[in-house]
XYZ file of N, CA, C and O in Angstrom:
736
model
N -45.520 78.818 325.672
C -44.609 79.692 324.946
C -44.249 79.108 323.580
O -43.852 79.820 322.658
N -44.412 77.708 323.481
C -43.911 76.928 322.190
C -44.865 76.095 322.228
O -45.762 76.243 323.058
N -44.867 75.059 321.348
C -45.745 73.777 320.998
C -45.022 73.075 320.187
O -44.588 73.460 319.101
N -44.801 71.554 320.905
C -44.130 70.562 320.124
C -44.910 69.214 319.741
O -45.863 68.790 320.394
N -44.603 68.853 319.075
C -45.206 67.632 318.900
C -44.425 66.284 318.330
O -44.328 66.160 317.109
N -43.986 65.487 319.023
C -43.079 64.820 318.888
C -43.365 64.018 317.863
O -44.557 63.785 317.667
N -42.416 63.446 317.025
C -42.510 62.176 316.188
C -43.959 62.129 315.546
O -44.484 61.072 315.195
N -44.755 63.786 315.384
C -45.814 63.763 314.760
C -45.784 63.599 313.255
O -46.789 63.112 312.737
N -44.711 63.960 312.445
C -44.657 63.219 311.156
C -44.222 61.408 310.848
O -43.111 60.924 311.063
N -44.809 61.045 310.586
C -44.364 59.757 310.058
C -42.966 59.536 309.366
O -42.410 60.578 309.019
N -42.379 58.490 309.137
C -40.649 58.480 308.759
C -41.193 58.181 307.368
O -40.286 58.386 306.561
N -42.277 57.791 306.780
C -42.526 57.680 305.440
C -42.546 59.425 304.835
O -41.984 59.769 303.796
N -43.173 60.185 305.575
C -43.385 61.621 305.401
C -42.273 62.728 305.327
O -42.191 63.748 304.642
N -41.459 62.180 306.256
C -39.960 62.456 306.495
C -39.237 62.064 305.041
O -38.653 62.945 304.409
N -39.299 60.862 304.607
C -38.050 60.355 303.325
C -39.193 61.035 302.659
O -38.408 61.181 301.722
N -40.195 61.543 302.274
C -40.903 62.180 301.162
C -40.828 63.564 301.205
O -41.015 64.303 300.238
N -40.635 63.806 301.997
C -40.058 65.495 302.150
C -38.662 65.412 301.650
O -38.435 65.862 300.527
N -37.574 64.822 302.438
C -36.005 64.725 301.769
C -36.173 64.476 300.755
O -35.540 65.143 299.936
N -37.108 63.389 300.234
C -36.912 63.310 298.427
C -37.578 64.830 297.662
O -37.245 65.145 296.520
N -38.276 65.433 298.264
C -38.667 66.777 297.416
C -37.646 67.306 296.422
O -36.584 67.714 296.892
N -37.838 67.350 295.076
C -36.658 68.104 294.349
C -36.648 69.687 295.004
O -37.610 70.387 295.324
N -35.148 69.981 295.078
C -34.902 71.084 295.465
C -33.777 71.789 294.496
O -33.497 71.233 293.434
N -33.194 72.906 294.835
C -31.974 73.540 294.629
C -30.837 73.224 295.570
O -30.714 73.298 296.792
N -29.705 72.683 294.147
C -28.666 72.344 295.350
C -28.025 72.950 296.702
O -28.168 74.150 296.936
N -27.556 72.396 297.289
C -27.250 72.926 298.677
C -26.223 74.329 298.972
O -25.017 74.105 299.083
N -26.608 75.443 299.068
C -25.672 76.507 299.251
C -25.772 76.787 300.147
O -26.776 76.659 300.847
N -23.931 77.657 300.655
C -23.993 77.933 302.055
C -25.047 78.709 302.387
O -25.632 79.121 301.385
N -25.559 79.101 303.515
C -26.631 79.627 304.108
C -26.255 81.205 304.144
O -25.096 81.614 304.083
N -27.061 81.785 304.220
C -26.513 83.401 304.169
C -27.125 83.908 305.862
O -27.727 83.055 306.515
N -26.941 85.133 306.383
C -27.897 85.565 307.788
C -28.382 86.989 307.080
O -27.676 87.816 306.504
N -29.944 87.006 307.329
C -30.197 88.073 307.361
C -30.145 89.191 306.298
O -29.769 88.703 305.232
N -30.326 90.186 306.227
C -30.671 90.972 304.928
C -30.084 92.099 304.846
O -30.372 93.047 304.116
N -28.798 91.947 306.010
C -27.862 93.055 305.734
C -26.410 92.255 305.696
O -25.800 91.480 306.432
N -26.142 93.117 303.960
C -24.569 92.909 303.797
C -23.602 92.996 304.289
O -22.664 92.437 303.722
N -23.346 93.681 305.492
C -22.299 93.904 306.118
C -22.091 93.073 306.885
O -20.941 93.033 307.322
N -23.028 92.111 307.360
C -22.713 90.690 308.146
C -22.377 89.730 307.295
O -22.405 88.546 307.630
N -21.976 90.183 305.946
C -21.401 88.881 305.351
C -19.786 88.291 305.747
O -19.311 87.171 305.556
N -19.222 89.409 306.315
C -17.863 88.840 306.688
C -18.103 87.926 308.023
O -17.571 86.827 308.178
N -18.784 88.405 308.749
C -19.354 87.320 309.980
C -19.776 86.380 310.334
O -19.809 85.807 311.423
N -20.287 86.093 308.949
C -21.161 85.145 308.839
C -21.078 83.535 309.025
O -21.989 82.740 309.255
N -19.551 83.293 308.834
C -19.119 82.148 309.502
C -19.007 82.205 311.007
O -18.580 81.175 311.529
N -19.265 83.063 311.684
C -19.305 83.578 313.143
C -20.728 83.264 314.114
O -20.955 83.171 315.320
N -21.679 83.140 312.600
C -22.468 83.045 312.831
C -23.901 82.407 312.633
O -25.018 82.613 313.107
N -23.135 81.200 311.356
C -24.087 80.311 310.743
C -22.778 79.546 309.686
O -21.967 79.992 308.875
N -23.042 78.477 310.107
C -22.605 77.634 309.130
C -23.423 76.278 309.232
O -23.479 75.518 310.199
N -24.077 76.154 307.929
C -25.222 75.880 307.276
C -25.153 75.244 305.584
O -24.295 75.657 304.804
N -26.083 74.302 305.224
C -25.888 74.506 303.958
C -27.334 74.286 303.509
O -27.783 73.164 303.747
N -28.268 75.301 302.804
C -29.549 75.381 302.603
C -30.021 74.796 301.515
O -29.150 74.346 300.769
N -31.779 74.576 300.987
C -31.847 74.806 299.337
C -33.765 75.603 300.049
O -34.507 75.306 300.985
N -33.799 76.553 299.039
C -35.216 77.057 299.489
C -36.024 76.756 298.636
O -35.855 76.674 297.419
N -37.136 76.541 299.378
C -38.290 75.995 298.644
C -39.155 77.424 297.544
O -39.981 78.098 298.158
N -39.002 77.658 296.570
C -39.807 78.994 296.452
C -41.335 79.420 296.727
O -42.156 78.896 295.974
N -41.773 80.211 297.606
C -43.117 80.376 297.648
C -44.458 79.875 296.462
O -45.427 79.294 296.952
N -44.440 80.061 295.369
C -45.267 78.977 294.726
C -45.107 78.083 294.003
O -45.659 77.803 292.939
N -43.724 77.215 295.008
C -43.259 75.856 294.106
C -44.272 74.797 294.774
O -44.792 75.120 295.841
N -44.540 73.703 294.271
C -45.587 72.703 294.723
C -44.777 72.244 295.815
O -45.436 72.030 296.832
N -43.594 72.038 295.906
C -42.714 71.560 297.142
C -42.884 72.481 298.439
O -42.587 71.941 299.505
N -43.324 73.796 298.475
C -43.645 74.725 299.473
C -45.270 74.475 299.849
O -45.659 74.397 301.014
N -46.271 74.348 298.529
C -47.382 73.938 299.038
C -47.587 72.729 299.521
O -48.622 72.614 300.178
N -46.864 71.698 299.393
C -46.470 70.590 300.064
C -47.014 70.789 301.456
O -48.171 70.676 301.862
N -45.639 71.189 302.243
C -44.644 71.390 303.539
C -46.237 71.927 303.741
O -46.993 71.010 304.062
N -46.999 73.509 303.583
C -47.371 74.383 304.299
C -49.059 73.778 304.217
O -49.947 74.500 304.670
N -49.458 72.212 303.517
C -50.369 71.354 303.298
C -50.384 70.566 304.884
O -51.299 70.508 305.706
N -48.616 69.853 304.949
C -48.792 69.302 306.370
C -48.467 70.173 307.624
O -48.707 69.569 308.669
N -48.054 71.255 307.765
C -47.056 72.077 308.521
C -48.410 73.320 309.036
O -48.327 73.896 310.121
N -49.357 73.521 308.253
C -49.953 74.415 308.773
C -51.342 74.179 309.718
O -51.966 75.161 310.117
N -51.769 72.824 310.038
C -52.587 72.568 310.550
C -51.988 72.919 312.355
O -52.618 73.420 313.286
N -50.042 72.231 312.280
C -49.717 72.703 313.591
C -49.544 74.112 313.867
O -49.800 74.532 314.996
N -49.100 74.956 312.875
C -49.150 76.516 312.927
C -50.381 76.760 313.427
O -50.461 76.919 314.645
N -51.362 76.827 312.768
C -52.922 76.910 313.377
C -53.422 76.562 315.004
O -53.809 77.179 315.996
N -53.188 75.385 314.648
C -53.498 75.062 316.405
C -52.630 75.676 317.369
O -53.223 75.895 318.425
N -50.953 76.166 317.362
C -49.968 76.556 318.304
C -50.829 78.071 318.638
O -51.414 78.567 319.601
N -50.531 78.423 317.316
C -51.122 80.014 317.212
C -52.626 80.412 317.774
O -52.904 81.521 318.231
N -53.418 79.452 317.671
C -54.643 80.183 318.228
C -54.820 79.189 319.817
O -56.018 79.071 320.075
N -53.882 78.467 320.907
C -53.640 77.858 321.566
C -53.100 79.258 322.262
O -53.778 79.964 323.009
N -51.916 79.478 321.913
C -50.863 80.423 322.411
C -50.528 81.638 321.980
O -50.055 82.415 322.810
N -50.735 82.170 320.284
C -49.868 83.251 320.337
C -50.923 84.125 320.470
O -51.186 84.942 321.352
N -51.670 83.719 319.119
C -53.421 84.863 318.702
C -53.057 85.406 317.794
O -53.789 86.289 317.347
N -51.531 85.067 317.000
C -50.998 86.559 315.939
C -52.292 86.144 314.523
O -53.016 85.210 314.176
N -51.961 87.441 314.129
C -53.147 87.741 312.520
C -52.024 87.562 311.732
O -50.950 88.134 311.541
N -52.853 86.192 311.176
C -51.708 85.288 309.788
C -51.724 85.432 308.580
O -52.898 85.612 308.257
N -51.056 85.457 307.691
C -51.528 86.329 306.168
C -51.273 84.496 305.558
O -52.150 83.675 305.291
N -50.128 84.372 305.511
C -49.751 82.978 304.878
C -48.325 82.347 305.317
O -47.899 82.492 306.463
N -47.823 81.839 304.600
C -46.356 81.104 304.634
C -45.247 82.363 304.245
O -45.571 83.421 303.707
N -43.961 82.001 304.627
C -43.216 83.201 303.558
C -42.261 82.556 302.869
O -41.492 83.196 302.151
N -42.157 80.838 303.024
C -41.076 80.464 302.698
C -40.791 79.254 303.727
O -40.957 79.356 304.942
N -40.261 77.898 302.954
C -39.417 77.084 303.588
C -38.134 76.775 302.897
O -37.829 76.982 301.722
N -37.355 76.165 303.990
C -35.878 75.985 303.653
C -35.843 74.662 304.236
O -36.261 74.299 305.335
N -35.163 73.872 303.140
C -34.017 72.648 304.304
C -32.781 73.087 304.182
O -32.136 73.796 303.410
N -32.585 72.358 305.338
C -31.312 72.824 306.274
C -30.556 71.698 306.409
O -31.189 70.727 306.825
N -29.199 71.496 306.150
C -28.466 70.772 306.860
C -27.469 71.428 307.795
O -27.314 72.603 307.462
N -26.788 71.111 308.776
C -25.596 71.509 309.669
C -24.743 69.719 309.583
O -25.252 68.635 309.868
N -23.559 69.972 309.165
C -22.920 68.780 309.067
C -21.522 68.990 309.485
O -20.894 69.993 309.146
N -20.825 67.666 310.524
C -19.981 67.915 311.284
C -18.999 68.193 310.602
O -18.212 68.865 311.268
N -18.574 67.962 309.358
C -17.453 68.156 308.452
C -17.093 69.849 308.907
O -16.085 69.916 309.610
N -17.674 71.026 308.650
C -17.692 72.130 309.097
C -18.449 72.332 310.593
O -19.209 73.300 310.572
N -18.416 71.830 311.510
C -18.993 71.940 312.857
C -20.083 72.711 312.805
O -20.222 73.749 313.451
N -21.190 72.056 311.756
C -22.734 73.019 311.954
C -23.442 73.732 312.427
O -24.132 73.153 313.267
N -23.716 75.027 312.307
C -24.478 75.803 313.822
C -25.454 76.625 313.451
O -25.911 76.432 312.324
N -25.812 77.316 313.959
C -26.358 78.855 313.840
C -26.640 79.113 315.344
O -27.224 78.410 316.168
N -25.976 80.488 315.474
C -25.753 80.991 316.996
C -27.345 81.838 317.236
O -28.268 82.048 316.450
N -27.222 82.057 318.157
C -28.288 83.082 319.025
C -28.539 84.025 317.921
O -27.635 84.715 317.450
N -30.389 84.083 317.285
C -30.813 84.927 316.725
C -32.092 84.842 316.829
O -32.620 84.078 317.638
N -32.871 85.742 315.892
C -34.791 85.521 315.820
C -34.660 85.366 314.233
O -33.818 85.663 313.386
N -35.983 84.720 314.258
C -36.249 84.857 312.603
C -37.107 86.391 312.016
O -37.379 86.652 310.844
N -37.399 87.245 313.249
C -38.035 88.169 312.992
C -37.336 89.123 312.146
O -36.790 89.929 312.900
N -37.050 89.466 310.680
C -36.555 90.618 310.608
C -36.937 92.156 310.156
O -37.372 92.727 309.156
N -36.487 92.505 311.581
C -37.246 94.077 311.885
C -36.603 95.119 310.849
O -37.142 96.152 310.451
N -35.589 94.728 310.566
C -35.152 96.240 309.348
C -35.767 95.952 308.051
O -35.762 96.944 307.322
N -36.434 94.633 307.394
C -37.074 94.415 306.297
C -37.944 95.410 305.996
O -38.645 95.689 306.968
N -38.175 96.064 305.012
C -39.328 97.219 305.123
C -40.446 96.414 304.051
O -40.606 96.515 302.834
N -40.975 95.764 304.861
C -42.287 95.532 304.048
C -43.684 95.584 305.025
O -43.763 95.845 306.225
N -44.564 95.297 304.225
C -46.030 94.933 305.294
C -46.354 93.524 306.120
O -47.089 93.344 307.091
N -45.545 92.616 305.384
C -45.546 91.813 306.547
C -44.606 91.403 307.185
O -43.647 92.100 306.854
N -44.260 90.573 308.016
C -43.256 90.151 308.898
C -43.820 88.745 309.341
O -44.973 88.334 309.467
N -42.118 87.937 309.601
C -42.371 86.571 310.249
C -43.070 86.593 311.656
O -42.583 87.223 312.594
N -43.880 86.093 311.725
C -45.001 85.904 313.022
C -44.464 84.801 314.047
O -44.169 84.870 315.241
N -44.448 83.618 312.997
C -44.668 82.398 313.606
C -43.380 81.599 313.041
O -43.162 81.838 311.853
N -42.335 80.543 313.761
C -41.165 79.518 312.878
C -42.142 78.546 313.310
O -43.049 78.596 314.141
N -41.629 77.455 312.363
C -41.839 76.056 312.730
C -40.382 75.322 311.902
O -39.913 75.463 310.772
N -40.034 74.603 312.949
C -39.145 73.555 312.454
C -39.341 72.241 312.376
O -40.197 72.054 313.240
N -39.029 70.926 311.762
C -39.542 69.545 311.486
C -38.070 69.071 311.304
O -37.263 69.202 310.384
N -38.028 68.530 312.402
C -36.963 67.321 312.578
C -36.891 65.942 311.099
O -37.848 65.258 310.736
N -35.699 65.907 310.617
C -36.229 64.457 309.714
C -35.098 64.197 309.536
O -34.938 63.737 308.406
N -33.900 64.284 310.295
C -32.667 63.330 311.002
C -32.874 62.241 311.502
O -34.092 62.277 311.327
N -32.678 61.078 312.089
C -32.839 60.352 312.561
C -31.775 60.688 313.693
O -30.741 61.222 313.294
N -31.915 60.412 315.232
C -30.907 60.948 316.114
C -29.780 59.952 316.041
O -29.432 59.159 316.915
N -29.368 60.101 315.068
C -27.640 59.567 315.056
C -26.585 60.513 314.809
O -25.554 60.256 314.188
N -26.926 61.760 315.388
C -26.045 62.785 315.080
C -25.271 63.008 316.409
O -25.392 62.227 317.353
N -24.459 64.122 316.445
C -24.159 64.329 317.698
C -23.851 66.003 317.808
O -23.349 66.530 316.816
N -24.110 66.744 318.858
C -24.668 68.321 318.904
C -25.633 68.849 318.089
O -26.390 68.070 317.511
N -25.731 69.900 317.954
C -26.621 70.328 316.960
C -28.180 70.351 317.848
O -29.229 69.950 317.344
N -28.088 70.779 318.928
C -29.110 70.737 320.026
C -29.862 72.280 319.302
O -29.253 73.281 318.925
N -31.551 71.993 319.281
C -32.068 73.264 319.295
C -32.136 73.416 320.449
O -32.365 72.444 321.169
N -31.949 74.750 321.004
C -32.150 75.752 322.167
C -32.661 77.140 322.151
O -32.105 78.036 321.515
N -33.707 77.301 322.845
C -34.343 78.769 323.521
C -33.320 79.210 324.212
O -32.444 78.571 324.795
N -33.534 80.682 324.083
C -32.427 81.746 324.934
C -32.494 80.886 326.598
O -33.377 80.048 326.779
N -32.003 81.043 327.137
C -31.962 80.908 329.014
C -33.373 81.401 329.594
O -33.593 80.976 330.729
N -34.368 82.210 329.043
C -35.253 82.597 329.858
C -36.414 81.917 329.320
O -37.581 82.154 329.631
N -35.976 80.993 328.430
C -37.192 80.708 327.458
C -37.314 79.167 328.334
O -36.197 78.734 328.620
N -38.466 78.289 328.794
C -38.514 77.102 329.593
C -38.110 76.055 327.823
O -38.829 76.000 326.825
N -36.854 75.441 328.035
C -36.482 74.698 326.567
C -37.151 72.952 326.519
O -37.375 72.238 327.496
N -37.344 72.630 325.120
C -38.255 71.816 324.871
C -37.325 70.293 325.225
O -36.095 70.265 325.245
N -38.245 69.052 325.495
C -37.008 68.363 325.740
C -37.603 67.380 324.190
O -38.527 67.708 323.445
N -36.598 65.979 324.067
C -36.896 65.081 322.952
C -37.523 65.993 321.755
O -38.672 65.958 321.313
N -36.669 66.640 321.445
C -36.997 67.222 320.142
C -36.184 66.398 318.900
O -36.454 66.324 317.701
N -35.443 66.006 319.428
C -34.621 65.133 318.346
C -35.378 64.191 317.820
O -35.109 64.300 316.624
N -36.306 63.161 317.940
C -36.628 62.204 317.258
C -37.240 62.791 315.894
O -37.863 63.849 315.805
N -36.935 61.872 314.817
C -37.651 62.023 313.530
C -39.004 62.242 313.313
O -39.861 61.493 313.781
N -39.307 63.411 312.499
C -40.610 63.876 312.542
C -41.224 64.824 313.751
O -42.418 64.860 314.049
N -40.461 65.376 314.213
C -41.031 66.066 315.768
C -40.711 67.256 314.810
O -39.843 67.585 314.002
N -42.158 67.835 315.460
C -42.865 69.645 314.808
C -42.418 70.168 316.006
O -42.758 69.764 317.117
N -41.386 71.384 315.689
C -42.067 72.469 316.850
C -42.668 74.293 316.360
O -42.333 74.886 315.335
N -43.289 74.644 317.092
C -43.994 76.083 316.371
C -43.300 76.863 317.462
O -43.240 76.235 318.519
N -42.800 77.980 317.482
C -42.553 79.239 317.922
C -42.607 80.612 317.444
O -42.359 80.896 316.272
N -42.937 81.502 318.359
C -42.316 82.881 317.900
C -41.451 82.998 317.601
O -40.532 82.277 317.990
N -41.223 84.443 316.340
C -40.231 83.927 315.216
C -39.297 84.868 316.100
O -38.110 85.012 315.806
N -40.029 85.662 317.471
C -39.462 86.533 318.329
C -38.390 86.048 318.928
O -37.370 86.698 319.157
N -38.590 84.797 319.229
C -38.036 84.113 320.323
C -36.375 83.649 319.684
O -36.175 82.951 318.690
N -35.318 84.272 320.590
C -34.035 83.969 320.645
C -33.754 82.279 320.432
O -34.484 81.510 321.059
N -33.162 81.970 319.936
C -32.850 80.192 319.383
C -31.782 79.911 318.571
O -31.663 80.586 317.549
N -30.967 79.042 318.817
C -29.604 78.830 318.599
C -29.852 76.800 317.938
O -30.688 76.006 318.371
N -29.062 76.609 317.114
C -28.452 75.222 316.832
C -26.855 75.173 317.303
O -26.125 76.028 316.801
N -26.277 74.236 318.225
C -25.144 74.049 318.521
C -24.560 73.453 317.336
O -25.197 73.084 316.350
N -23.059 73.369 317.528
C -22.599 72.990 316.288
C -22.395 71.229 316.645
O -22.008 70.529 317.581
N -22.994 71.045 315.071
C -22.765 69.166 315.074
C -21.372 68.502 314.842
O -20.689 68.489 313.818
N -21.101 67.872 316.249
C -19.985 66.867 315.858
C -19.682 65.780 315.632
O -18.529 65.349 315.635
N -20.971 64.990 315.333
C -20.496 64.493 314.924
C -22.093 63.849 313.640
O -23.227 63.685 314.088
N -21.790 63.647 312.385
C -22.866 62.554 311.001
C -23.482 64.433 310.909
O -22.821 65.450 311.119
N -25.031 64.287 310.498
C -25.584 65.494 310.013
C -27.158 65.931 310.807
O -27.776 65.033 311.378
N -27.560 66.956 310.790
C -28.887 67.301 311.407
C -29.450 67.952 310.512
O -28.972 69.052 310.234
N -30.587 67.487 309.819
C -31.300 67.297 308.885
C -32.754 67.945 309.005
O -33.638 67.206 309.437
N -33.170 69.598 308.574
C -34.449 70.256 309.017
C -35.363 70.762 307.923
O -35.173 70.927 306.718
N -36.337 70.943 308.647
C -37.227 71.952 307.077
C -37.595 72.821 308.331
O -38.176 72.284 309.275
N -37.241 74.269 308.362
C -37.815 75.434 308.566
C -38.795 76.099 307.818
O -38.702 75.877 306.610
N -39.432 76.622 308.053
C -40.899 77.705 307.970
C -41.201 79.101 308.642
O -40.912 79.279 309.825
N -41.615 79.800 308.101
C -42.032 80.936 308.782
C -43.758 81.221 308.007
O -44.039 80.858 306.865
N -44.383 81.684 308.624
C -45.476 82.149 308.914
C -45.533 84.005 308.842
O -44.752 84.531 309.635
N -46.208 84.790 308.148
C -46.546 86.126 308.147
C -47.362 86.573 308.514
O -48.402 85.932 308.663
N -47.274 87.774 308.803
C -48.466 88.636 309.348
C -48.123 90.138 309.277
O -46.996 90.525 308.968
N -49.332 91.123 309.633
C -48.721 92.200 309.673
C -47.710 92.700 310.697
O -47.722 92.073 311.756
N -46.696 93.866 310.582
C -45.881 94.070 310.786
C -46.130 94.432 312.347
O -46.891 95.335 312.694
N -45.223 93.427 313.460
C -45.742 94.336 314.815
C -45.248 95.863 315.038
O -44.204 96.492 314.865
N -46.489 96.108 315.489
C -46.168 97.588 316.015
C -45.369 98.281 317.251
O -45.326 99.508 317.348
């Protein structure tokens, strides 16, 4: 249902990703409808910077990040892949009790031709944090030692998944999504 790969980035690969110049850190937004902006502390508290689709810092990430997309996907899913749509780092830091609750990365009201297929997330915290557990919905079998530095995991962007909130130092990610055409 998923594919992980633990401590498959190197910690040299890890501080070379965090050093990537980015855009400073803004709160995180959900989703592509305005009316969840009053909620939104209800439902993500986050502080992002996005990589833009043809910044060299995105061809980076989707240089090391897509060899595991590839293998998860034709292992497990089979989806028809167009490209990347975008990465983000992520922090959740205990100062504001870090989270993002139960959602998909799929979004179905977007009206375009493609859609997120595939997430991948890349651990590059070191586990000195405390909460901030990734989790699959209850029906989903959940991954264990995902915390160590450098651990890939690939999923459907279908699949329900939550970050608990961190209480305690910071949890430190680069998210990805993967496109394809729109399921039917």
């Amino acid at each position: 249902m998923w594919h992980i790969w633990q401590s498959a980035l190197s910690s040299e690969v890890c501080e070379h990703i965090l050093s990537l110049p980015k855009k400073p850190l803004e709160e995180a937004q959900v989703g592509i409808n305005t009316e969840l902006s009053n909620k939104e502390n209800e439902i993500r508290r986050s502080q992002i910077s996005v990589f833009p689709y043809s910044s060299d810092q995105a061809n980076y990430l989707d240089h090391i990040l897509n060899p595991f997309v590839i293998m998860a996907n034709r292992e497990n899913f089979g989806f028809t892949l167009n490209n990347f749509s975008e990465f983000q780092y992520t922090e959740y830091n205990e100062s504001e009790k870090g989270f993002y609750n139960w959602h998909q990365d799929v979004q179905w009201l977007k009206d375009t031709e493609s859609q997120r297929k595939i997430s991948v997330t890349v651990q590059l915290s070191d586990d000195d944090y405390e909460g901030g557990e990734f989790e699959f919905h209850k029906d989903i079998p959940q991954p264990s030692n995902i915390r160590s530095r450098g651990t890939v995991i690939v999923f459907p962007s279908f699949f329900y998944h939550r970050v608990t909130p961190v209480t305690k130092g910071v949890r430190k990610a680069i998210v990805g999504w993967y496109e394809g055409n729109c399921f039917t």
